[in-house]
Amino acid sequence: MCFNKNLEKSPAITKILMEYLTQATREIKRRADKGEGKEILGEVINRPEDIEIGIDRVGEDILERLVKKHKLSIKVYSEPDGRDIEVGGEPDFYGAIDPFDGTVLYLRGFEHNWYTALGFFDKDKKPLASGVADILRDKIYISDESGNFMIDGKTGAKTRLFPSQKKDLNGQVVIATYLMSPRYAVKFWDAFADLAKNFHPKTLLYPQGGSFIYSFLAAGLIDAYVMFDEPRSEIDPGYGFAKNAGCSVVSVNIDGTFEDYQFIPGRQHDKVDLLVAACTPELRDQLIRQCVGKTV
């Protein structure tokens, strides 16, 4: 499957993506090992549960140097307000970056779930290529016109990724949602409390979410991702993985109708009332029926 034929016109995009993921993984890990970058720089707009700290800027600085090096006309939207990267004139490409996904955990001393994510889009706002780096495990997930892959940073081994084909909630399904913040957890459990009593004993709720989670969906590690009030800044950097894998990512309306999620430049601080990302349409539809009429 060709993800986006426009990528063929700009090999610099894939070069920047790989250079970014490699450099950011190395530099963020080096600084984190020293405990650097924990100074609080400010709040994240419309995100009372999140903050910007010093280590968030490492990835942004690396990416800005790379787009200047490759002489691209591009605008990249970042999580913190006022930290967008704009190089050249009218952009030929757009980008979305989550420079350090795992800020709150890092600040509190947890060595767990540290990622950086970057996605590129063409002038028509269609995904070109996306990447996620697992900083602690030294793994790089890459999505481009050739497919979705995981690259081992230590050995260089490259493994092709395929999504799950799960079609219903009755079996051993794996659902991801962000449960570490009460404001998100309450809405999830309001929607799923009755179903939870009848879940298969081996059903797994993965309690994390964010921009990296779409690489997990593409790899078949999770079957679906469900979030109420999901910030667009947490979707755009990794969204291309799901699109490339043929998964369904939709924003759901209060009456149960839905639309395919779309990248919209400049709207990164908006939220999606209910986001459902699923490996199959059948699983998507079951999840929507479970949620609609409760907390949407």
PDB file of C-alpha atoms in Angstrom:
ATOM      1  CA  MET A   1       0.000   0.000   0.000  1.00  0.00           C
ATOM      2  CA  CYS A   2       1.361   3.414  -0.907  1.00  0.00           C
ATOM      3  CA  PHE A   3       0.819   5.678   2.066  1.00  0.00           C
ATOM      4  CA  ASN A   4       1.152   8.981   0.217  1.00  0.00           C
ATOM      5  CA  LYS A   5       2.687   9.249  -3.243  1.00  0.00           C
ATOM      6  CA  ASN A   6       3.669  12.852  -2.525  1.00  0.00           C
ATOM      7  CA  LEU A   7       6.371  11.468  -0.236  1.00  0.00           C
ATOM      8  CA  GLU A   8       8.264  10.357  -3.329  1.00  0.00           C
ATOM      9  CA  LYS A   9       8.724  14.041  -4.178  1.00  0.00           C
ATOM     10  CA  SER A  10      10.563  14.766  -0.956  1.00  0.00           C
ATOM     11  CA  PRO A  11      13.111  12.201   0.223  1.00  0.00           C
ATOM     12  CA  ALA A  12      14.229  14.898   2.669  1.00  0.00           C
ATOM     13  CA  ILE A  13      11.139  14.153   4.756  1.00  0.00           C
ATOM     14  CA  THR A  14      12.207  10.582   5.477  1.00  0.00           C
ATOM     15  CA  LYS A  15      15.791  11.696   6.079  1.00  0.00           C
ATOM     16  CA  ILE A  16      14.675  14.325   8.581  1.00  0.00           C
ATOM     17  CA  LEU A  17      12.388  11.829  10.293  1.00  0.00           C
ATOM     18  CA  MET A  18      15.120   9.233  10.810  1.00  0.00           C
ATOM     19  CA  GLU A  19      17.716  11.833  11.764  1.00  0.00           C
ATOM     20  CA  TYR A  20      15.323  13.386  14.234  1.00  0.00           C
ATOM     21  CA  LEU A  21      14.353  10.123  15.908  1.00  0.00           C
ATOM     22  CA  THR A  22      17.964   8.975  16.164  1.00  0.00           C
ATOM     23  CA  GLN A  23      19.344  12.262  17.474  1.00  0.00           C
ATOM     24  CA  ALA A  24      16.445  12.972  19.813  1.00  0.00           C
ATOM     25  CA  THR A  25      16.600   9.498  21.359  1.00  0.00           C
ATOM     26  CA  ARG A  26      20.302   9.874  22.070  1.00  0.00           C
ATOM     27  CA  GLU A  27      20.194  13.456  23.365  1.00  0.00           C
ATOM     28  CA  ILE A  28      17.047  13.154  25.481  1.00  0.00           C
ATOM     29  CA  LYS A  29      18.371   9.954  27.086  1.00  0.00           C
ATOM     30  CA  ARG A  30      21.747  11.582  27.783  1.00  0.00           C
ATOM     31  CA  ARG A  31      20.119  14.517  29.545  1.00  0.00           C
ATOM     32  CA  ALA A  32      17.568  12.393  31.366  1.00  0.00           C
ATOM     33  CA  ASP A  33      20.318  10.154  32.723  1.00  0.00           C
ATOM     34  CA  LYS A  34      21.741  13.285  34.363  1.00  0.00           C
ATOM     35  CA  GLY A  35      18.352  14.350  35.682  1.00  0.00           C
ATOM     36  CA  GLU A  36      18.391  17.477  33.533  1.00  0.00           C
ATOM     37  CA  GLY A  37      15.400  19.314  32.054  1.00  0.00           C
ATOM     38  CA  LYS A  38      13.045  19.123  35.031  1.00  0.00           C
ATOM     39  CA  GLU A  39      12.607  22.876  35.357  1.00  0.00           C
ATOM     40  CA  ILE A  40       8.984  23.904  34.850  1.00  0.00           C
ATOM     41  CA  LEU A  41       8.568  26.321  31.952  1.00  0.00           C
ATOM     42  CA  GLY A  42       4.801  26.723  31.951  1.00  0.00           C
ATOM     43  CA  GLU A  43       1.393  25.149  31.498  1.00  0.00           C
ATOM     44  CA  VAL A  44       0.191  23.427  28.320  1.00  0.00           C
ATOM     45  CA  ILE A  45      -2.796  25.333  26.923  1.00  0.00           C
ATOM     46  CA  ASN A  46      -6.167  23.622  27.603  1.00  0.00           C
ATOM     47  CA  ARG A  47      -4.293  20.848  29.455  1.00  0.00           C
ATOM     48  CA  PRO A  48      -4.466  21.381  33.254  1.00  0.00           C
ATOM     49  CA  GLU A  49      -3.040  17.888  33.811  1.00  0.00           C
ATOM     50  CA  ASP A  50       0.118  18.647  31.812  1.00  0.00           C
ATOM     51  CA  ILE A  51       3.053  21.046  32.011  1.00  0.00           C
ATOM     52  CA  GLU A  52       6.018  22.043  29.880  1.00  0.00           C
ATOM     53  CA  ILE A  53       9.449  21.328  31.327  1.00  0.00           C
ATOM     54  CA  GLY A  54      12.968  21.882  30.051  1.00  0.00           C
ATOM     55  CA  ILE A  55      13.397  18.469  28.441  1.00  0.00           C
ATOM     56  CA  ASP A  56      10.416  19.189  26.164  1.00  0.00           C
ATOM     57  CA  ARG A  57      12.549  21.660  24.226  1.00  0.00           C
ATOM     58  CA  VAL A  58      15.333  19.225  23.344  1.00  0.00           C
ATOM     59  CA  GLY A  59      13.391  17.634  20.493  1.00  0.00           C
ATOM     60  CA  GLU A  60      12.081  20.951  19.191  1.00  0.00           C
ATOM     61  CA  ASP A  61      15.614  22.374  18.954  1.00  0.00           C
ATOM     62  CA  ILE A  62      16.902  19.287  17.150  1.00  0.00           C
ATOM     63  CA  LEU A  63      14.056  19.354  14.638  1.00  0.00           C
ATOM     64  CA  GLU A  64      14.462  23.055  13.916  1.00  0.00           C
ATOM     65  CA  ARG A  65      18.143  22.526  13.099  1.00  0.00           C
ATOM     66  CA  LEU A  66      17.291  19.628  10.788  1.00  0.00           C
ATOM     67  CA  VAL A  67      14.604  21.396   8.751  1.00  0.00           C
ATOM     68  CA  LYS A  68      16.966  24.337   8.263  1.00  0.00           C
ATOM     69  CA  LYS A  69      19.754  21.957   7.237  1.00  0.00           C
ATOM     70  CA  HIS A  70      17.526  20.320   4.609  1.00  0.00           C
ATOM     71  CA  LYS A  71      16.133  23.712   3.478  1.00  0.00           C
ATOM     72  CA  LEU A  72      12.460  22.804   3.681  1.00  0.00           C
ATOM     73  CA  SER A  73       9.585  25.261   3.731  1.00  0.00           C
ATOM     74  CA  ILE A  74       7.588  23.807   6.596  1.00  0.00           C
ATOM     75  CA  LYS A  75       5.483  24.635   9.631  1.00  0.00           C
ATOM     76  CA  VAL A  76       5.595  22.228  12.555  1.00  0.00           C
ATOM     77  CA  TYR A  77       3.079  22.471  15.384  1.00  0.00           C
ATOM     78  CA  SER A  78       4.235  21.579  18.892  1.00  0.00           C
ATOM     79  CA  GLU A  79       2.392  20.943  22.151  1.00  0.00           C
ATOM     80  CA  PRO A  80       3.446  24.034  24.123  1.00  0.00           C
ATOM     81  CA  ASP A  81       1.829  27.299  23.048  1.00  0.00           C
ATOM     82  CA  GLY A  82       4.127  29.543  21.011  1.00  0.00           C
ATOM     83  CA  ARG A  83       6.671  26.810  20.267  1.00  0.00           C
ATOM     84  CA  ASP A  84       5.736  26.124  16.645  1.00  0.00           C
ATOM     85  CA  ILE A  85       8.628  25.763  14.192  1.00  0.00           C
ATOM     86  CA  GLU A  86       8.307  27.779  10.990  1.00  0.00           C
ATOM     87  CA  VAL A  87      11.023  27.721   8.328  1.00  0.00           C
ATOM     88  CA  GLY A  88      10.823  29.213   4.839  1.00  0.00           C
ATOM     89  CA  GLY A  89       7.828  30.966   3.330  1.00  0.00           C
ATOM     90  CA  GLU A  90       4.512  29.378   2.420  1.00  0.00           C
ATOM     91  CA  PRO A  91       4.886  25.823   3.770  1.00  0.00           C
ATOM     92  CA  ASP A  92       5.240  22.935   1.357  1.00  0.00           C
ATOM     93  CA  PHE A  93       4.762  20.579   4.288  1.00  0.00           C
ATOM     94  CA  TYR A  94       3.256  20.561   7.758  1.00  0.00           C
ATOM     95  CA  GLY A  95       4.435  18.729  10.813  1.00  0.00           C
ATOM     96  CA  ALA A  96       3.250  17.894  14.320  1.00  0.00           C
ATOM     97  CA  ILE A  97       5.661  17.066  17.116  1.00  0.00           C
ATOM     98  CA  ASP A  98       5.280  15.770  20.639  1.00  0.00           C
ATOM     99  CA  PRO A  99       8.873  16.439  21.718  1.00  0.00           C
ATOM    100  CA  PHE A 100       8.706  14.419  24.943  1.00  0.00           C
ATOM    101  CA  ASP A 101       5.685  12.204  25.558  1.00  0.00           C
ATOM    102  CA  GLY A 102       5.999  11.251  29.211  1.00  0.00           C
ATOM    103  CA  THR A 103       6.697  14.614  30.815  1.00  0.00           C
ATOM    104  CA  VAL A 104       4.693  14.055  34.009  1.00  0.00           C
ATOM    105  CA  LEU A 105       6.228  10.624  34.594  1.00  0.00           C
ATOM    106  CA  TYR A 106       9.760  11.932  34.049  1.00  0.00           C
ATOM    107  CA  LEU A 107       9.204  14.897  36.361  1.00  0.00           C
ATOM    108  CA  ARG A 108       8.010  12.560  39.123  1.00  0.00           C
ATOM    109  CA  GLY A 109      10.972  10.220  38.750  1.00  0.00           C
ATOM    110  CA  PHE A 110       9.401   7.336  36.819  1.00  0.00           C
ATOM    111  CA  GLU A 111      11.621   5.714  34.195  1.00  0.00           C
ATOM    112  CA  HIS A 112       8.672   4.533  32.174  1.00  0.00           C
ATOM    113  CA  ASN A 113       6.938   5.459  28.905  1.00  0.00           C
ATOM    114  CA  TRP A 114       9.317   8.084  27.536  1.00  0.00           C
ATOM    115  CA  TYR A 115       8.689   8.742  23.847  1.00  0.00           C
ATOM    116  CA  THR A 116       9.145  11.383  21.216  1.00  0.00           C
ATOM    117  CA  ALA A 117       6.813  11.512  18.215  1.00  0.00           C
ATOM    118  CA  LEU A 118       6.828  13.392  14.913  1.00  0.00           C
ATOM    119  CA  GLY A 119       4.437  13.345  11.978  1.00  0.00           C
ATOM    120  CA  PHE A 120       4.623  15.051   8.570  1.00  0.00           C
ATOM    121  CA  PHE A 121       1.733  16.036   6.293  1.00  0.00           C
ATOM    122  CA  ASP A 122       1.543  17.344   2.726  1.00  0.00           C
ATOM    123  CA  LYS A 123      -0.117  20.580   1.599  1.00  0.00           C
ATOM    124  CA  ASP A 124      -3.432  18.728   1.360  1.00  0.00           C
ATOM    125  CA  LYS A 125      -3.088  17.802   5.065  1.00  0.00           C
ATOM    126  CA  LYS A 126      -2.651  14.107   4.246  1.00  0.00           C
ATOM    127  CA  PRO A 127      -0.117  12.049   6.263  1.00  0.00           C
ATOM    128  CA  LEU A 128       3.283  11.652   4.620  1.00  0.00           C
ATOM    129  CA  ALA A 129       5.374   9.920   7.261  1.00  0.00           C
ATOM    130  CA  SER A 130       5.404   9.474  11.015  1.00  0.00           C
ATOM    131  CA  GLY A 131       7.896   8.316  13.602  1.00  0.00           C
ATOM    132  CA  VAL A 132       7.962   7.394  17.272  1.00  0.00           C
ATOM    133  CA  ALA A 133      11.072   6.749  19.335  1.00  0.00           C
ATOM    134  CA  ASP A 134      10.912   4.631  22.473  1.00  0.00           C
ATOM    135  CA  ILE A 135      13.693   6.424  24.336  1.00  0.00           C
ATOM    136  CA  LEU A 136      14.183   3.928  27.150  1.00  0.00           C
ATOM    137  CA  ARG A 137      14.174   0.812  24.962  1.00  0.00           C
ATOM    138  CA  ASP A 138      16.087   2.387  22.052  1.00  0.00           C
ATOM    139  CA  LYS A 139      13.435   1.365  19.525  1.00  0.00           C
ATOM    140  CA  ILE A 140      12.286   3.443  16.571  1.00  0.00           C
ATOM    141  CA  TYR A 141       8.877   3.042  14.947  1.00  0.00           C
ATOM    142  CA  ILE A 142       8.638   4.427  11.424  1.00  0.00           C
ATOM    143  CA  SER A 143       5.704   4.813   9.043  1.00  0.00           C
ATOM    144  CA  ASP A 144       6.171   5.801   5.411  1.00  0.00           C
ATOM    145  CA  GLU A 145       5.140   4.781   1.900  1.00  0.00           C
ATOM    146  CA  SER A 146       6.775   1.368   2.324  1.00  0.00           C
ATOM    147  CA  GLY A 147       4.753   0.459   5.432  1.00  0.00           C
ATOM    148  CA  ASN A 148       5.067   0.453   9.215  1.00  0.00           C
ATOM    149  CA  PHE A 149       8.279  -0.827  10.800  1.00  0.00           C
ATOM    150  CA  MET A 150      10.132  -1.104  14.087  1.00  0.00           C
ATOM    151  CA  ILE A 151      13.897  -0.639  14.088  1.00  0.00           C
ATOM    152  CA  ASP A 152      16.082  -1.879  16.949  1.00  0.00           C
ATOM    153  CA  GLY A 153      18.520   0.915  17.770  1.00  0.00           C
ATOM    154  CA  LYS A 154      21.118  -1.523  19.114  1.00  0.00           C
ATOM    155  CA  THR A 155      21.153  -4.123  16.323  1.00  0.00           C
ATOM    156  CA  GLY A 156      19.620  -2.229  13.392  1.00  0.00           C
ATOM    157  CA  ALA A 157      17.152  -5.091  12.851  1.00  0.00           C
ATOM    158  CA  LYS A 158      14.014  -3.918  11.029  1.00  0.00           C
ATOM    159  CA  THR A 159      10.680  -5.631  11.631  1.00  0.00           C
ATOM    160  CA  ARG A 160       7.528  -4.994   9.635  1.00  0.00           C
ATOM    161  CA  LEU A 161       4.442  -4.217  11.727  1.00  0.00           C
ATOM    162  CA  PHE A 162       0.881  -5.388  11.200  1.00  0.00           C
ATOM    163  CA  PRO A 163      -2.273  -4.448  13.114  1.00  0.00           C
ATOM    164  CA  SER A 164      -4.591  -6.813  14.932  1.00  0.00           C
ATOM    165  CA  GLN A 165      -7.730  -8.052  13.192  1.00  0.00           C
ATOM    166  CA  LYS A 166      -9.882  -8.171  16.330  1.00  0.00           C
ATOM    167  CA  LYS A 167     -13.561  -7.608  15.531  1.00  0.00           C
ATOM    168  CA  ASP A 168     -15.404  -7.699  18.842  1.00  0.00           C
ATOM    169  CA  LEU A 169     -15.194  -6.913  22.555  1.00  0.00           C
ATOM    170  CA  ASN A 170     -16.098 -10.405  23.730  1.00  0.00           C
ATOM    171  CA  GLY A 171     -12.688 -12.000  23.478  1.00  0.00           C
ATOM    172  CA  GLN A 172      -9.230 -11.179  24.799  1.00  0.00           C
ATOM    173  CA  VAL A 173      -9.266  -7.608  23.547  1.00  0.00           C
ATOM    174  CA  VAL A 174      -6.598  -5.012  24.408  1.00  0.00           C
ATOM    175  CA  ILE A 175      -7.968  -1.488  24.869  1.00  0.00           C
ATOM    176  CA  ALA A 176      -5.753   1.502  25.574  1.00  0.00           C
ATOM    177  CA  THR A 177      -6.908   4.668  27.322  1.00  0.00           C
ATOM    178  CA  TYR A 178      -5.194   7.176  29.567  1.00  0.00           C
ATOM    179  CA  LEU A 179      -6.173   6.288  33.138  1.00  0.00           C
ATOM    180  CA  MET A 180      -3.471   8.106  35.123  1.00  0.00           C
ATOM    181  CA  SER A 181      -5.352  11.396  35.210  1.00  0.00           C
ATOM    182  CA  PRO A 182      -8.684  11.311  37.096  1.00  0.00           C
ATOM    183  CA  ARG A 183     -10.328  13.730  34.655  1.00  0.00           C
ATOM    184  CA  TYR A 184      -9.864  11.209  31.830  1.00  0.00           C
ATOM    185  CA  ALA A 185     -10.310   8.033  33.869  1.00  0.00           C
ATOM    186  CA  VAL A 186     -13.728   9.036  35.225  1.00  0.00           C
ATOM    187  CA  LYS A 187     -15.205   9.493  31.754  1.00  0.00           C
ATOM    188  CA  PHE A 188     -13.822   6.178  30.545  1.00  0.00           C
ATOM    189  CA  TRP A 189     -15.251   4.251  33.494  1.00  0.00           C
ATOM    190  CA  ASP A 190     -18.602   6.026  33.196  1.00  0.00           C
ATOM    191  CA  ALA A 191     -18.831   4.594  29.687  1.00  0.00           C
ATOM    192  CA  PHE A 192     -17.396   1.143  30.371  1.00  0.00           C
ATOM    193  CA  ALA A 193     -18.448   0.288  33.944  1.00  0.00           C
ATOM    194  CA  ASP A 194     -21.247  -2.091  32.950  1.00  0.00           C
ATOM    195  CA  LEU A 195     -19.189  -3.778  30.229  1.00  0.00           C
ATOM    196  CA  ALA A 196     -16.223  -4.167  32.565  1.00  0.00           C
ATOM    197  CA  LYS A 197     -18.233  -6.594  34.702  1.00  0.00           C
ATOM    198  CA  ASN A 198     -18.462  -8.934  31.720  1.00  0.00           C
ATOM    199  CA  PHE A 199     -15.069  -8.472  30.108  1.00  0.00           C
ATOM    200  CA  HIS A 200     -13.185 -11.633  29.220  1.00  0.00           C
ATOM    201  CA  PRO A 201     -10.838 -12.494  32.135  1.00  0.00           C
ATOM    202  CA  LYS A 202      -7.831 -11.968  29.885  1.00  0.00           C
ATOM    203  CA  THR A 203      -8.976  -8.593  28.535  1.00  0.00           C
ATOM    204  CA  LEU A 204      -6.207  -6.042  29.015  1.00  0.00           C
ATOM    205  CA  LEU A 205      -6.681  -2.336  29.684  1.00  0.00           C
ATOM    206  CA  TYR A 206      -3.455  -0.554  28.776  1.00  0.00           C
ATOM    207  CA  PRO A 207      -3.544   2.598  30.978  1.00  0.00           C
ATOM    208  CA  GLN A 208      -1.449   4.875  28.797  1.00  0.00           C
ATOM    209  CA  GLY A 209      -2.125   6.999  25.760  1.00  0.00           C
ATOM    210  CA  GLY A 210      -0.875   9.865  23.688  1.00  0.00           C
ATOM    211  CA  SER A 211       0.903  10.379  20.419  1.00  0.00           C
ATOM    212  CA  PHE A 212       3.004   7.198  20.665  1.00  0.00           C
ATOM    213  CA  ILE A 213      -0.011   4.908  21.011  1.00  0.00           C
ATOM    214  CA  TYR A 214      -0.709   4.798  17.263  1.00  0.00           C
ATOM    215  CA  SER A 215       2.532   2.901  16.692  1.00  0.00           C
ATOM    216  CA  PHE A 216       1.215   0.303  19.171  1.00  0.00           C
ATOM    217  CA  LEU A 217      -2.054   0.116  17.217  1.00  0.00           C
ATOM    218  CA  ALA A 218      -0.139  -0.372  13.964  1.00  0.00           C
ATOM    219  CA  ALA A 219       1.986  -3.088  15.581  1.00  0.00           C
ATOM    220  CA  GLY A 220      -0.997  -5.060  16.894  1.00  0.00           C
ATOM    221  CA  LEU A 221       0.026  -4.509  20.518  1.00  0.00           C
ATOM    222  CA  ILE A 222      -3.358  -2.927  21.196  1.00  0.00           C
ATOM    223  CA  ASP A 223      -6.646  -3.462  19.399  1.00  0.00           C
ATOM    224  CA  ALA A 224      -8.162  -0.053  20.081  1.00  0.00           C
ATOM    225  CA  TYR A 225      -7.617   3.313  21.715  1.00  0.00           C
ATOM    226  CA  VAL A 226     -10.537   5.197  23.269  1.00  0.00           C
ATOM    227  CA  MET A 227     -10.314   8.728  24.661  1.00  0.00           C
ATOM    228  CA  PHE A 228     -12.756  11.395  25.782  1.00  0.00           C
ATOM    229  CA  ASP A 229     -11.596  15.035  25.391  1.00  0.00           C
ATOM    230  CA  GLU A 230      -8.455  13.981  23.526  1.00  0.00           C
ATOM    231  CA  PRO A 231      -6.197  16.928  22.579  1.00  0.00           C
ATOM    232  CA  ARG A 232      -5.405  17.066  18.869  1.00  0.00           C
ATOM    233  CA  SER A 233      -1.751  17.650  19.796  1.00  0.00           C
ATOM    234  CA  GLU A 234      -1.758  14.092  21.176  1.00  0.00           C
ATOM    235  CA  ILE A 235      -3.165  12.649  17.947  1.00  0.00           C
ATOM    236  CA  ASP A 236      -1.401  14.345  15.044  1.00  0.00           C
ATOM    237  CA  PRO A 237       2.245  13.276  15.602  1.00  0.00           C
ATOM    238  CA  GLY A 238       1.419   9.549  15.536  1.00  0.00           C
ATOM    239  CA  TYR A 239      -1.831   9.487  13.565  1.00  0.00           C
ATOM    240  CA  GLY A 240      -0.059   8.450  10.351  1.00  0.00           C
ATOM    241  CA  PHE A 241       0.725   5.001  11.778  1.00  0.00           C
ATOM    242  CA  ALA A 242      -2.954   4.144  12.123  1.00  0.00           C
ATOM    243  CA  LYS A 243      -3.805   5.564   8.715  1.00  0.00           C
ATOM    244  CA  ASN A 244      -1.008   3.606   7.067  1.00  0.00           C
ATOM    245  CA  ALA A 245      -2.046   0.392   8.820  1.00  0.00           C
ATOM    246  CA  GLY A 246      -5.615   0.677   7.521  1.00  0.00           C
ATOM    247  CA  CYS A 247      -7.013   1.240  11.005  1.00  0.00           C
ATOM    248  CA  SER A 248     -10.023   3.454  11.658  1.00  0.00           C
ATOM    249  CA  VAL A 249      -9.540   6.705  13.604  1.00  0.00           C
ATOM    250  CA  VAL A 250     -12.753   8.666  14.052  1.00  0.00           C
ATOM    251  CA  SER A 251     -14.206  11.573  16.012  1.00  0.00           C
ATOM    252  CA  VAL A 252     -17.624  10.633  17.354  1.00  0.00           C
ATOM    253  CA  ASN A 253     -20.647  12.911  17.661  1.00  0.00           C
ATOM    254  CA  ILE A 254     -23.181  12.860  20.482  1.00  0.00           C
ATOM    255  CA  ASP A 255     -25.708  10.967  18.330  1.00  0.00           C
ATOM    256  CA  GLY A 256     -23.219   8.225  17.464  1.00  0.00           C
ATOM    257  CA  THR A 257     -22.391   9.442  13.973  1.00  0.00           C
ATOM    258  CA  PHE A 258     -18.713   9.865  13.261  1.00  0.00           C
ATOM    259  CA  GLU A 259     -16.193  11.288  10.825  1.00  0.00           C
ATOM    260  CA  ASP A 260     -12.706  10.177   9.894  1.00  0.00           C
ATOM    261  CA  TYR A 261     -10.209  12.149  11.911  1.00  0.00           C
ATOM    262  CA  GLN A 262      -8.402  14.850   9.931  1.00  0.00           C
ATOM    263  CA  PHE A 263      -5.247  16.818  10.612  1.00  0.00           C
ATOM    264  CA  ILE A 264      -6.119  20.544  10.722  1.00  0.00           C
ATOM    265  CA  PRO A 265      -3.166  22.981  10.838  1.00  0.00           C
ATOM    266  CA  GLY A 266      -3.349  25.407  13.726  1.00  0.00           C
ATOM    267  CA  ARG A 267      -5.975  23.472  15.693  1.00  0.00           C
ATOM    268  CA  GLN A 268      -3.582  21.483  17.879  1.00  0.00           C
ATOM    269  CA  HIS A 269      -4.960  22.908  21.136  1.00  0.00           C
ATOM    270  CA  ASP A 270      -8.533  21.855  20.331  1.00  0.00           C
ATOM    271  CA  LYS A 271      -9.955  18.622  21.721  1.00  0.00           C
ATOM    272  CA  VAL A 272     -11.975  15.784  20.214  1.00  0.00           C
ATOM    273  CA  ASP A 273     -15.012  14.999  22.387  1.00  0.00           C
ATOM    274  CA  LEU A 274     -14.673  11.277  21.759  1.00  0.00           C
ATOM    275  CA  LEU A 275     -11.875   9.684  19.769  1.00  0.00           C
ATOM    276  CA  VAL A 276     -12.036   6.016  18.798  1.00  0.00           C
ATOM    277  CA  ALA A 277      -9.118   4.358  17.020  1.00  0.00           C
ATOM    278  CA  ALA A 278      -9.642   0.690  16.218  1.00  0.00           C
ATOM    279  CA  CYS A 279      -7.980  -2.005  14.163  1.00  0.00           C
ATOM    280  CA  THR A 280     -11.236  -2.967  12.394  1.00  0.00           C
ATOM    281  CA  PRO A 281     -14.527  -1.214  11.550  1.00  0.00           C
ATOM    282  CA  GLU A 282     -16.446  -3.865  13.489  1.00  0.00           C
ATOM    283  CA  LEU A 283     -14.531  -3.179  16.695  1.00  0.00           C
ATOM    284  CA  ARG A 284     -14.847   0.582  16.126  1.00  0.00           C
ATOM    285  CA  ASP A 285     -18.633   0.310  15.838  1.00  0.00           C
ATOM    286  CA  GLN A 286     -18.933  -1.740  19.031  1.00  0.00           C
ATOM    287  CA  LEU A 287     -16.868   0.764  20.963  1.00  0.00           C
ATOM    288  CA  ILE A 288     -18.947   3.681  19.689  1.00  0.00           C
ATOM    289  CA  ARG A 289     -22.173   1.948  20.715  1.00  0.00           C
ATOM    290  CA  GLN A 290     -20.691   1.364  24.158  1.00  0.00           C
ATOM    291  CA  CYS A 291     -19.767   5.029  24.624  1.00  0.00           C
ATOM    292  CA  VAL A 292     -22.580   6.992  23.006  1.00  0.00           C
ATOM    293  CA  GLY A 293     -25.367   8.185  25.278  1.00  0.00           C
ATOM    294  CA  LYS A 294     -23.225   7.978  28.388  1.00  0.00           C
ATOM    295  CA  THR A 295     -20.533  10.618  28.577  1.00  0.00           C
ATOM    296  CA  VAL A 296     -20.190  11.957  25.033  1.00  0.00           C
TER     297      VAL A 296
END
